[in-house]
Coordinates of C-alpha atoms (C1' of nucleotides) in Angstrom, one line a residue:
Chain A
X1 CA 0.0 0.0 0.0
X2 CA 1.4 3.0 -0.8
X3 CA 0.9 6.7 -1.1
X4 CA 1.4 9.4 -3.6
X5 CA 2.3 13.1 -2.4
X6 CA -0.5 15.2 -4.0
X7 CA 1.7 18.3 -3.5
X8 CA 4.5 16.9 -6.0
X9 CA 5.3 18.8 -9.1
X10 CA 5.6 15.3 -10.8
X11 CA 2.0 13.8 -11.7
X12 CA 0.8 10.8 -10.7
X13 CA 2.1 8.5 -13.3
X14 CA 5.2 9.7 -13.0
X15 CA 5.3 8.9 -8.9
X16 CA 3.9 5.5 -9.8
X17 CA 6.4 5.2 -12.7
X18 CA 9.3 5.6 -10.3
X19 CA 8.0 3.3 -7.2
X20 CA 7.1 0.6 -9.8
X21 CA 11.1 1.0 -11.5
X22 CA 12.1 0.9 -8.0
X23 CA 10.3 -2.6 -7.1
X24 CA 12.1 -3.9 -10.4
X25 CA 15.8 -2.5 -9.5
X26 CA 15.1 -4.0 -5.7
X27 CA 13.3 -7.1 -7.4
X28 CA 10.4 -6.8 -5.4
X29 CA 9.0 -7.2 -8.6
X30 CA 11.4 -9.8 -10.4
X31 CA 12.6 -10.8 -13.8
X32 CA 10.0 -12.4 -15.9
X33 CA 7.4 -12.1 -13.1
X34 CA 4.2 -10.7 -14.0
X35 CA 3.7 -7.7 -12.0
X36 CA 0.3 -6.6 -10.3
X37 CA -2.9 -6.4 -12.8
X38 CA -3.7 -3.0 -13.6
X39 CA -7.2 -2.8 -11.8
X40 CA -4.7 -4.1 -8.8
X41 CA -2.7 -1.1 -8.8
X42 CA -5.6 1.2 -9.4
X43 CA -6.4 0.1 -5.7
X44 CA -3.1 0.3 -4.4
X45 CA -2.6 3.4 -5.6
X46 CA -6.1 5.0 -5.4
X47 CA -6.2 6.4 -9.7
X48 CA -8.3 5.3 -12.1
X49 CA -6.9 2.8 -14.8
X50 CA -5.3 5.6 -17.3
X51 CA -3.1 6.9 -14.4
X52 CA -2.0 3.4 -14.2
X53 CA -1.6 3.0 -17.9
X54 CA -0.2 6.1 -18.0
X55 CA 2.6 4.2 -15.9
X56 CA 3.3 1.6 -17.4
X57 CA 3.7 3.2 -20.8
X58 CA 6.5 5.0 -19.5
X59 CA 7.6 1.7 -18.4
X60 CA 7.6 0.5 -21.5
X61 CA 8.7 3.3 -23.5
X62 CA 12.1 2.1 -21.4
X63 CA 11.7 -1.4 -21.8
X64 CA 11.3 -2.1 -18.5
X65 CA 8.6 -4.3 -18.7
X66 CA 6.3 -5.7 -21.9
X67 CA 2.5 -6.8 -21.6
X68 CA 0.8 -10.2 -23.1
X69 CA -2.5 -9.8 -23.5
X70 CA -4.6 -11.8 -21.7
X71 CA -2.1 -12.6 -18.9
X72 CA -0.4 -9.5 -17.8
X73 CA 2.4 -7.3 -17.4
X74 CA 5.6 -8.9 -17.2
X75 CA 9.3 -7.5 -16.2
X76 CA 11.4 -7.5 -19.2
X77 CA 14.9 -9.1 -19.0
X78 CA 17.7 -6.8 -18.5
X79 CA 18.9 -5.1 -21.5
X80 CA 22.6 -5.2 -20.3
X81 CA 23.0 -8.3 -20.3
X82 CA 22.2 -8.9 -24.1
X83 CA 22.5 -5.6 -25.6
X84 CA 24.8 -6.2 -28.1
X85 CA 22.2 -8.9 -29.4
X86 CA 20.0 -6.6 -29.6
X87 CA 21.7 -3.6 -31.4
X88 CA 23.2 -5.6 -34.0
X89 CA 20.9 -8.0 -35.7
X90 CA 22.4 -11.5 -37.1
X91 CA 23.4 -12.1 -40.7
X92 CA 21.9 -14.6 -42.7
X93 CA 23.8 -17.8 -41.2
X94 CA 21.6 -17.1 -38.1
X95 CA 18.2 -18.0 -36.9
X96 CA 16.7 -17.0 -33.9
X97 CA 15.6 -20.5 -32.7
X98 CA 18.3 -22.9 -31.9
X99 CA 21.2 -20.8 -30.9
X100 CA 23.6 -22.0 -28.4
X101 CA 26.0 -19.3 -26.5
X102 CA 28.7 -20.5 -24.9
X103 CA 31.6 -18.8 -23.0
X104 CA 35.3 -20.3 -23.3
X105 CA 37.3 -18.3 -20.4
X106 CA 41.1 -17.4 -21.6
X107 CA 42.1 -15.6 -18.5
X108 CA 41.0 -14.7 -14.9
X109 CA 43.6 -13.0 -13.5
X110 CA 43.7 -9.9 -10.7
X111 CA 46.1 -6.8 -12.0
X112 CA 47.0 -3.4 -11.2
X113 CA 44.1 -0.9 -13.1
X114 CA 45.8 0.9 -16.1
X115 CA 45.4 4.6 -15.9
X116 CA 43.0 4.0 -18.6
X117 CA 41.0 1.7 -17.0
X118 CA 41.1 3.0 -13.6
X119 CA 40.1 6.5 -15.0
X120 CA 37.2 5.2 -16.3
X121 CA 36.3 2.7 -13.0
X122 CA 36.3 5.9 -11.5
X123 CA 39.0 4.0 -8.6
X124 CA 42.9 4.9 -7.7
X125 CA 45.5 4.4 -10.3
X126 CA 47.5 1.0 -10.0
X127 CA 43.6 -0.1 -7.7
X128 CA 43.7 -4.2 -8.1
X129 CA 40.7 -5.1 -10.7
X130 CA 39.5 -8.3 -11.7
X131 CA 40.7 -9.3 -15.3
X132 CA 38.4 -11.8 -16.7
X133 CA 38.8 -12.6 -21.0
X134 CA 36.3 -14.4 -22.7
X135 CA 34.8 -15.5 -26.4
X136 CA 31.6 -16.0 -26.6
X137 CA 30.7 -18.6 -29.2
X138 CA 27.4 -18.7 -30.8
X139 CA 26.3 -22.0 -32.7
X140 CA 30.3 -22.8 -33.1
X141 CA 31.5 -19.4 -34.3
X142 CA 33.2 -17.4 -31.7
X143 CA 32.2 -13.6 -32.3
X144 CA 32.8 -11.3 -29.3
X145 CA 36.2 -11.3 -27.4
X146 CA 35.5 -9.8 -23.8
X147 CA 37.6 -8.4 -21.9
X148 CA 35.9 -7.6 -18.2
X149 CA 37.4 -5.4 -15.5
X150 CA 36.1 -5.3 -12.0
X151 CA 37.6 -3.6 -8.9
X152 CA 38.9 -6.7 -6.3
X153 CA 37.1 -5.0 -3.4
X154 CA 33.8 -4.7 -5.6
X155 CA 33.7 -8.7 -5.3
X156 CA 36.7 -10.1 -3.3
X157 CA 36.8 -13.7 -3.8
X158 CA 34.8 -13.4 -7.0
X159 CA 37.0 -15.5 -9.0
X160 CA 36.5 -18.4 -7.3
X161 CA 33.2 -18.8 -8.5
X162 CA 32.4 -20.9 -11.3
X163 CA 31.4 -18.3 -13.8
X164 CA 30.5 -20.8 -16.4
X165 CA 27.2 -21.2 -15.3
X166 CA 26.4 -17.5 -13.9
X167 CA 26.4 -14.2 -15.6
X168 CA 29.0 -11.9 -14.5
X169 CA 26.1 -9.7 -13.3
X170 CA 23.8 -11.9 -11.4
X171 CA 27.0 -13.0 -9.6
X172 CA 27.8 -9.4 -8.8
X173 CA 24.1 -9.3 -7.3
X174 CA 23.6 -12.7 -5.4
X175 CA 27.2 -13.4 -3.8
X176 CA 27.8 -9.1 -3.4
X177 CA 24.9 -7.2 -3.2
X178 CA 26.0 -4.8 -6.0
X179 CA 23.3 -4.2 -8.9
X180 CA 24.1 -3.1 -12.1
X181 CA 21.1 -0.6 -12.6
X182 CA 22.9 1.5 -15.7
X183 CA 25.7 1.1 -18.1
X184 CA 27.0 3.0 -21.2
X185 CA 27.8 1.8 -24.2
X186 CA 30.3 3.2 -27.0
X187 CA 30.7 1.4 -30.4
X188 CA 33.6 2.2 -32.5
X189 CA 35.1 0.2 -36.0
X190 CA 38.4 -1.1 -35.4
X191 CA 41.1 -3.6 -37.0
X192 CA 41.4 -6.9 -34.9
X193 CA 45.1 -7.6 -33.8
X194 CA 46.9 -10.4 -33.5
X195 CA 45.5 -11.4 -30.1
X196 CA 41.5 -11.0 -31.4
X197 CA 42.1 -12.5 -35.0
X198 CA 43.6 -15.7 -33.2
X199 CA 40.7 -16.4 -30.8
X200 CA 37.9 -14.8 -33.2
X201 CA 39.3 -17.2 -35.7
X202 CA 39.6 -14.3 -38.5
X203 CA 42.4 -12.9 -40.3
X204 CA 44.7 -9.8 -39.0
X205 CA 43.5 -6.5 -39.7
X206 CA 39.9 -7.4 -40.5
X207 CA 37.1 -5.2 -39.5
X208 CA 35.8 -5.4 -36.0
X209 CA 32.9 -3.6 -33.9
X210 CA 34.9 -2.5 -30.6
X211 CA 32.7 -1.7 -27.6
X212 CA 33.7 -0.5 -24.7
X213 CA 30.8 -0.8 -21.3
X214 CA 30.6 0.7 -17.9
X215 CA 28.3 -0.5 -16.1
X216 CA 26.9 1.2 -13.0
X217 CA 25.4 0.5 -9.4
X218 CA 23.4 3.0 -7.7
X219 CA 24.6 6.6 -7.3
X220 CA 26.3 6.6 -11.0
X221 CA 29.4 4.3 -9.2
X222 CA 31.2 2.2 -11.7
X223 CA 31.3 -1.7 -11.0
X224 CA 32.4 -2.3 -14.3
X225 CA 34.9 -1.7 -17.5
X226 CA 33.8 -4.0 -20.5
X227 CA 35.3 -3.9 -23.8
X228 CA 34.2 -6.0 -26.5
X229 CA 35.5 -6.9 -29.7
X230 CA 32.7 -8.0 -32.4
X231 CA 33.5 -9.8 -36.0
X232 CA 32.5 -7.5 -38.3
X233 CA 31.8 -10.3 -41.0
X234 CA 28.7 -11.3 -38.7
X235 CA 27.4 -8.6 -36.7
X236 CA 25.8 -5.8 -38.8
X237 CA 23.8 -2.5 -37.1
X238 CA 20.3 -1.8 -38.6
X239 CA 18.1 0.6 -38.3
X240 CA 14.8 2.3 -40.2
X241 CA 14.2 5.6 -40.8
X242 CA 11.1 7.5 -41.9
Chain B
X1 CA -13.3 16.0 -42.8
X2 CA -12.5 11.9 -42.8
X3 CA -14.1 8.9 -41.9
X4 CA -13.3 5.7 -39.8
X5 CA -14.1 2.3 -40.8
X6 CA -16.0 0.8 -37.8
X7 CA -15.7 -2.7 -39.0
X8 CA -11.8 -2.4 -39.4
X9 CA -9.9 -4.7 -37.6
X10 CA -7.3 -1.6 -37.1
X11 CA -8.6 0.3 -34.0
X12 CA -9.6 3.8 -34.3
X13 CA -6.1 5.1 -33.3
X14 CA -4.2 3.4 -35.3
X15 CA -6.8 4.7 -38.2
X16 CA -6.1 7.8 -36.9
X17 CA -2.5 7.8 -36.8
X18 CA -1.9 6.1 -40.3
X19 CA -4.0 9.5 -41.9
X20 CA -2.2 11.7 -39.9
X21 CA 1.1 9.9 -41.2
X22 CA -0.2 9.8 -44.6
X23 CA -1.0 13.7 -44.4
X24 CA 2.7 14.2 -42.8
X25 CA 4.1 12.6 -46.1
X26 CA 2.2 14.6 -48.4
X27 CA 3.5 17.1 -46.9
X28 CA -0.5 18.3 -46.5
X29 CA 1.2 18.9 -43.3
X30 CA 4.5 20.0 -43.6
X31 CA 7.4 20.3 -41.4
X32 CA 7.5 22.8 -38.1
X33 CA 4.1 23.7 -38.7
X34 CA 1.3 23.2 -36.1
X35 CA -1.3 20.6 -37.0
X36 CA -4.5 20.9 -36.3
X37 CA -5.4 20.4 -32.4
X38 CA -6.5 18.0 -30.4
X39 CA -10.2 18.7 -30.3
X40 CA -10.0 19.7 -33.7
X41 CA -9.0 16.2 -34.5
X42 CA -11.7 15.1 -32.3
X43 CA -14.0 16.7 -34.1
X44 CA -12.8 15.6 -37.5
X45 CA -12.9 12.1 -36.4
X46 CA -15.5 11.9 -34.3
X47 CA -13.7 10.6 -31.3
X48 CA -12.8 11.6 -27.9
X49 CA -9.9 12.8 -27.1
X50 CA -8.1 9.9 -25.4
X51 CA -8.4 8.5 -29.0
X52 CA -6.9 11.2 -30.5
X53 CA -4.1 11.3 -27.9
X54 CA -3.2 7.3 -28.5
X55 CA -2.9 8.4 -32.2
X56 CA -0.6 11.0 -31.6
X57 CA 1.6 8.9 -29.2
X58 CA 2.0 6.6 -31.9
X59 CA 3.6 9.2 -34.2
X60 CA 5.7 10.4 -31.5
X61 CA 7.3 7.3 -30.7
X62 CA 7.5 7.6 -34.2
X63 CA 9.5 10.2 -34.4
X64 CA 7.2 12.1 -37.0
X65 CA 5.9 14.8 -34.2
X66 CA 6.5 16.3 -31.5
X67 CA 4.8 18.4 -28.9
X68 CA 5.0 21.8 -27.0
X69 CA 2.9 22.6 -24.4
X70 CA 0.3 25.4 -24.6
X71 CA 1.2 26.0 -28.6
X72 CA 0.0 22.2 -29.9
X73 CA 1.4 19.3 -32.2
X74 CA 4.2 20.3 -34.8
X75 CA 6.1 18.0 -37.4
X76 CA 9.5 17.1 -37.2
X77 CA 11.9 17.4 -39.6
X78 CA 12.8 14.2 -41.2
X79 CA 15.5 12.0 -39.9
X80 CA 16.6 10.7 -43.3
X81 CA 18.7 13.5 -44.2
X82 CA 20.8 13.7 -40.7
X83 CA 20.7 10.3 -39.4
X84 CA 24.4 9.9 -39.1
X85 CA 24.5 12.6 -37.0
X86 CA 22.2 11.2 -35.0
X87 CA 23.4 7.9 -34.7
X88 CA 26.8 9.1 -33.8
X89 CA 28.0 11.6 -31.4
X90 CA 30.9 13.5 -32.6
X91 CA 34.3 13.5 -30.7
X92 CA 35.6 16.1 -28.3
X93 CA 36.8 18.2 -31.6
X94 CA 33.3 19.3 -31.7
X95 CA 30.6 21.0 -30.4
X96 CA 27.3 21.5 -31.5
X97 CA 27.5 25.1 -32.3
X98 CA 29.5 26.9 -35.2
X99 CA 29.8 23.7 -37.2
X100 CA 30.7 24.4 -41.4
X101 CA 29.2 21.7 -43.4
X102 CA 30.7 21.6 -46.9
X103 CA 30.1 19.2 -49.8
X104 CA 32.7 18.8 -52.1
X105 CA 32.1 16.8 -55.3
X106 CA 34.6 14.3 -56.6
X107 CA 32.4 12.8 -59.3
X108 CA 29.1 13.2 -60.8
X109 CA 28.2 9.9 -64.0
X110 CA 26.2 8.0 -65.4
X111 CA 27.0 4.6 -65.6
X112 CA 25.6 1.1 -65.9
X113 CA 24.5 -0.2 -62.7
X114 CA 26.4 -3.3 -61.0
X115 CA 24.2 -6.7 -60.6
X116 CA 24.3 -5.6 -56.5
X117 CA 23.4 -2.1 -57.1
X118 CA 20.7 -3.0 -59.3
X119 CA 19.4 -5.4 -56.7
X120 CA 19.4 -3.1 -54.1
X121 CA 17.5 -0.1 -56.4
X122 CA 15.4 -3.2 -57.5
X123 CA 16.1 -2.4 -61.5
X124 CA 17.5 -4.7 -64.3
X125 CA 20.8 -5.3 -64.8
X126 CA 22.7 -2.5 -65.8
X127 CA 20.1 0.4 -65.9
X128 CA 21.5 3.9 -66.2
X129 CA 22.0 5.2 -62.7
X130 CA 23.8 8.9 -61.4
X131 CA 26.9 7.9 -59.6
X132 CA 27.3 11.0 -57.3
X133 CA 30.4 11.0 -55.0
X134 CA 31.3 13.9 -52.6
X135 CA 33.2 14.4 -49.4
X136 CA 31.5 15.7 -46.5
X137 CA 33.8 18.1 -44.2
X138 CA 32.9 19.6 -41.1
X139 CA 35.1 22.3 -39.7
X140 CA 37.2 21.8 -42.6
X141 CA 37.7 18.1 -41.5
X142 CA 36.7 15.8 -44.4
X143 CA 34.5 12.7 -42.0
X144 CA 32.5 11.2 -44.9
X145 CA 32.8 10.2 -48.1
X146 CA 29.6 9.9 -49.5
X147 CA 28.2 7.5 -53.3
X148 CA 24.9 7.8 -54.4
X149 CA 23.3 5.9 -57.0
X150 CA 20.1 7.1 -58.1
X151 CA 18.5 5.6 -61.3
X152 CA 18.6 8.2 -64.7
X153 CA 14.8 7.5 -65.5
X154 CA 13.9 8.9 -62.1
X155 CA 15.1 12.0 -62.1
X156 CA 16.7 12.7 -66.1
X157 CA 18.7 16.0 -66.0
X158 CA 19.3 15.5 -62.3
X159 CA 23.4 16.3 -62.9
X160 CA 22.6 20.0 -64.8
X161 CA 21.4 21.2 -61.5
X162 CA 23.4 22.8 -58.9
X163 CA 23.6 20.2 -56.1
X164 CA 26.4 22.1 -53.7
X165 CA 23.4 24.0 -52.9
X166 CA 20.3 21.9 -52.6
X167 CA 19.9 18.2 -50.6
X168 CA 20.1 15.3 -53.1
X169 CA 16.5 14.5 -51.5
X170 CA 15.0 18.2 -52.0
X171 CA 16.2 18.4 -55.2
X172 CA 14.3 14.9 -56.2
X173 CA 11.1 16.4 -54.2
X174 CA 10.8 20.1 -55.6
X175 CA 12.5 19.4 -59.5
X176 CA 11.1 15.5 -60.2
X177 CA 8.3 14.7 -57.8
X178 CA 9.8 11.7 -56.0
X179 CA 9.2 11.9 -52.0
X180 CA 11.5 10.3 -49.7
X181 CA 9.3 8.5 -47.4
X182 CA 11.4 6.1 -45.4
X183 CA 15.3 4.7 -45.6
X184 CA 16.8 1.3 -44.3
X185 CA 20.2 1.8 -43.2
X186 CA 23.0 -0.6 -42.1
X187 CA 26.1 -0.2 -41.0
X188 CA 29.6 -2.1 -40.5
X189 CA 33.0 -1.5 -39.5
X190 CA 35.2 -1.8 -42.2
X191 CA 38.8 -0.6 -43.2
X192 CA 39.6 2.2 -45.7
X193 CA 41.0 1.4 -49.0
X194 CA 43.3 3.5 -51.1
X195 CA 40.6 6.1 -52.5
X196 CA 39.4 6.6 -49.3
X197 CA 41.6 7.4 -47.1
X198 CA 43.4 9.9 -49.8
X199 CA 39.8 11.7 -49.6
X200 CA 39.4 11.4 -45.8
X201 CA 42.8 12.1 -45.1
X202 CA 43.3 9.2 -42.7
X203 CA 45.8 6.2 -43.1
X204 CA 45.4 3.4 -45.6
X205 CA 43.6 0.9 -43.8
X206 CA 42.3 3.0 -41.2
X207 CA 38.9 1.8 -39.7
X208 CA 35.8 3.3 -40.6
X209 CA 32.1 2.9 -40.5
X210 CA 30.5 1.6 -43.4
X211 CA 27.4 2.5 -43.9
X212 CA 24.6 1.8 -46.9
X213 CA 20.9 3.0 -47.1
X214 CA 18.7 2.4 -49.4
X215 CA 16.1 5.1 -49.9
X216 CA 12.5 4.6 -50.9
X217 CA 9.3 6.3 -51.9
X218 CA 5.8 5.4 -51.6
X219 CA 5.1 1.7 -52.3
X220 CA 8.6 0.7 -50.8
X221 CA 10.1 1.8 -53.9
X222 CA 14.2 2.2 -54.1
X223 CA 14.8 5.1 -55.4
X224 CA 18.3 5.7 -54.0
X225 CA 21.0 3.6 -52.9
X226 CA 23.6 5.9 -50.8
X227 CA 26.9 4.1 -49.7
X228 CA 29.1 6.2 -46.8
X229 CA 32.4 5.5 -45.1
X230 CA 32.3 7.6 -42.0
X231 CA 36.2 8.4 -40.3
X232 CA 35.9 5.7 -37.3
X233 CA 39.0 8.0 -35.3
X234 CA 35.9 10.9 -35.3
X235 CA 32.5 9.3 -34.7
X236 CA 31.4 7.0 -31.9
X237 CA 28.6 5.7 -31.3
X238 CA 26.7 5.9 -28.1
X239 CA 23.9 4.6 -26.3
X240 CA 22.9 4.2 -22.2
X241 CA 21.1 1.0 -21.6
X242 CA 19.0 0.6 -18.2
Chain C
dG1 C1' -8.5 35.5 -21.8
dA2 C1' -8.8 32.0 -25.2
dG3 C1' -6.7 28.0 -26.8
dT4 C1' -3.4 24.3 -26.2
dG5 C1' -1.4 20.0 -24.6
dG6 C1' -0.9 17.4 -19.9
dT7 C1' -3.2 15.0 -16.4
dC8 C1' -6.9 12.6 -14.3
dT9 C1' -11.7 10.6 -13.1
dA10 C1' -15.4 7.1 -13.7
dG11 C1' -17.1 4.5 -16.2
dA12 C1' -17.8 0.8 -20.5
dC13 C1' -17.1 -3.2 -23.9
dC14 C1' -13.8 -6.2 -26.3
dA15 C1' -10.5 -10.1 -27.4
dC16 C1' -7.5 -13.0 -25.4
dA17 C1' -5.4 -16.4 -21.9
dC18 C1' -6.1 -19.8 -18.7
dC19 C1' -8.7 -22.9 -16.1
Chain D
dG1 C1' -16.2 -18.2 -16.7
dT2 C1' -13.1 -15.1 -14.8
dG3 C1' -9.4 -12.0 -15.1
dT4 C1' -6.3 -9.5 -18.1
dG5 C1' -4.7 -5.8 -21.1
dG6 C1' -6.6 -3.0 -25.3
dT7 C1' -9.7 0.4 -26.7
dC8 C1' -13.0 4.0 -26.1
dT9 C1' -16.4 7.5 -24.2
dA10 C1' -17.5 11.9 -21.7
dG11 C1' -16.4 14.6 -19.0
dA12 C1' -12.9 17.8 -15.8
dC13 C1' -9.0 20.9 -14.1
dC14 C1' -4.3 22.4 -14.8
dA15 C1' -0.1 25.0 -16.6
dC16 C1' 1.5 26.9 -20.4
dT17 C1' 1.7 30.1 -24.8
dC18 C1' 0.3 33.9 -27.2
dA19 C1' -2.1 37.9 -28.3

DNA sequence: GAGTGGTCTAGACCACACC
DNA sequence: GTGTGGTCTAGACCACTCA
């Protein structure tokens, strides 16, 4: 049961916009869990349905959560986690049924931050991070090189986990308490080098997507430095304009 | 004054919306102006305003409108023409203010279309098309180098008029009658080959973003096919995920 | 002050999902 | 059949813009 301040500059939907983001963040409301029925709300919140519509439009404007007719409204999977698959779509040797992803580590390491990389963890120069280097193979065909950097005293023991099974992220929230609530993304064309034609399986010099991620915990902190390097011969931006 | 079909299986928003998009193409509406307002709309349609409002959410999310409080609805100006600058956020070198675009034009043919050009424009095999290639520079920087290819029977004379001074897509609007309604656009990372990095001014081999859009007019027709390799050392591409 | 979009109330009927 | 989101009606008051 909660309240809205009726004295706020921001309406209604807005209020109820925000305390219904906040139950995803804290996972009150959880991923893939259908949230309250709108005529629900309308009680908890004392508005009529378009307030509450209202709501969850803004919701969904930020793809927070998607609705099934029918059934409900459901919390949408993270973007973060999958955002590359999402900003690149697949060239013609993939469908979107019967994909398998798997991760091959190449390195888990702890080492002094770079100025580079410390800069942008927002941490002291020479700070210990987390180094963690994977490929991620889809169907057989390794694409992305990634390259992870996380602060030791983020996640102390945090490469003693068996990251195989777990996503860097939901490991950073169940064993650490730290959720990744934000994250920036920059894409820029490179050349792969030695290092990313060898374990893309490409030739030197060929065209790559390089990304480069910060993700974020509450209060804008940096958890972590992510850069990616994505076969260009596979990966391909698209986009419709009017 | 327009009608709705009641037995549609479109709701009466989406009616709505697809006129007021039609009307926005025609230019029956044309850019920065007001249209009309929401109970005007009403009243043309017959609906209440909630409907009208759905409607008009649609063609913001679109892109196609926008809205200022206490003056009404006004049409934005299309995204086709400056979508790179859009998609990519310049480098520190730049700021949004006192920016010098400058075309300069390298070439301007006719020549027999390739089997993949003429795929993409969707003609026969070696149709006459304008081969148009010019070097975009801003603040005396040269960042894009820019080929159209835009078939002769569309637009016959096109290369007699001065084009440093008039948009490609203007010029096919005001001179020949062909709207630009909509573009697909794709883009890559690539490396620059001889030709282009003598016009960019960048290293052989340098990375770049490749981009292609094909433009069409009513009835998905191609009308252009417009290839760009964008300076990868100057444009990033950005994005914040939740 | 008249007109505009922004917000909100209080209802209604529908198609769809699930049991 | 019951509950859900999707659509729609018929009103209302507000803050804002502009003359």
């Amino acid at each position: 049961m909660s309240t809205l301040n009726k004295d706020s500059y921001l309406p209604y939907y807005l209020q109820i916009k925000d305390i219904l983001k906040e139950r995803i963040m804290n996972k009150a409301y959880h991923v893939n869990m259908l949230i309250p029925s709108e005529n629900d709300l309308c009680g908890e919140f004392h508005v009529t349905r378009a307030t509450i519509r209202n709501a969850l439009n803004e919701l969904k404007k930020e793809g927070l959560i998607y609705t099934a007719k029918g059934k409900g409204s459901i919390v949408s999977p993270p973007k973060i986690e999958q955002s590359l698959l999402k900003f690149y779509s697949f060239g013609r040797e993939f469908s979107d049924t019967n994909e398998t992803i798997v991760s091959k580590f190449l390195n888990k390491a702890v080492i002094g931050a770079s100025p580079a990389i410390s800069r942008k963890l927002n941490t002291k120069p020479n700070t210990e991070v987390f180094e963690i280097i994977r490929v991620r193979i889809f169907n057989d065909l390794p694409l992305i090189l990634e390259t992870s950097y996380i602060p030791v005293h983020i996640a102390p023991d945090m490469l003693e986990n068996n990251m195989e099974e777990e996503s860097i992220y939901d490991l950073l929230e169940s064993k650490y308490g730290v959720k990744i609530v934000k994250a920036k993304e920059y894409i820029e064309p490179q050349v792969s080098n030695d290092y990313e034609s060898k374990y893309l399986d490409i030739v030197y010099h060929s065209p790559v997507f390089y990304t480069e991620r910060i993700s974020l915990t509450y209060g804008e902190k940096p958890i972590e430095l992510r850069k990616s390097i994505i076969r260009g011969d596979k990966f391909k931006f698209y986009t419709e304009l009017y």
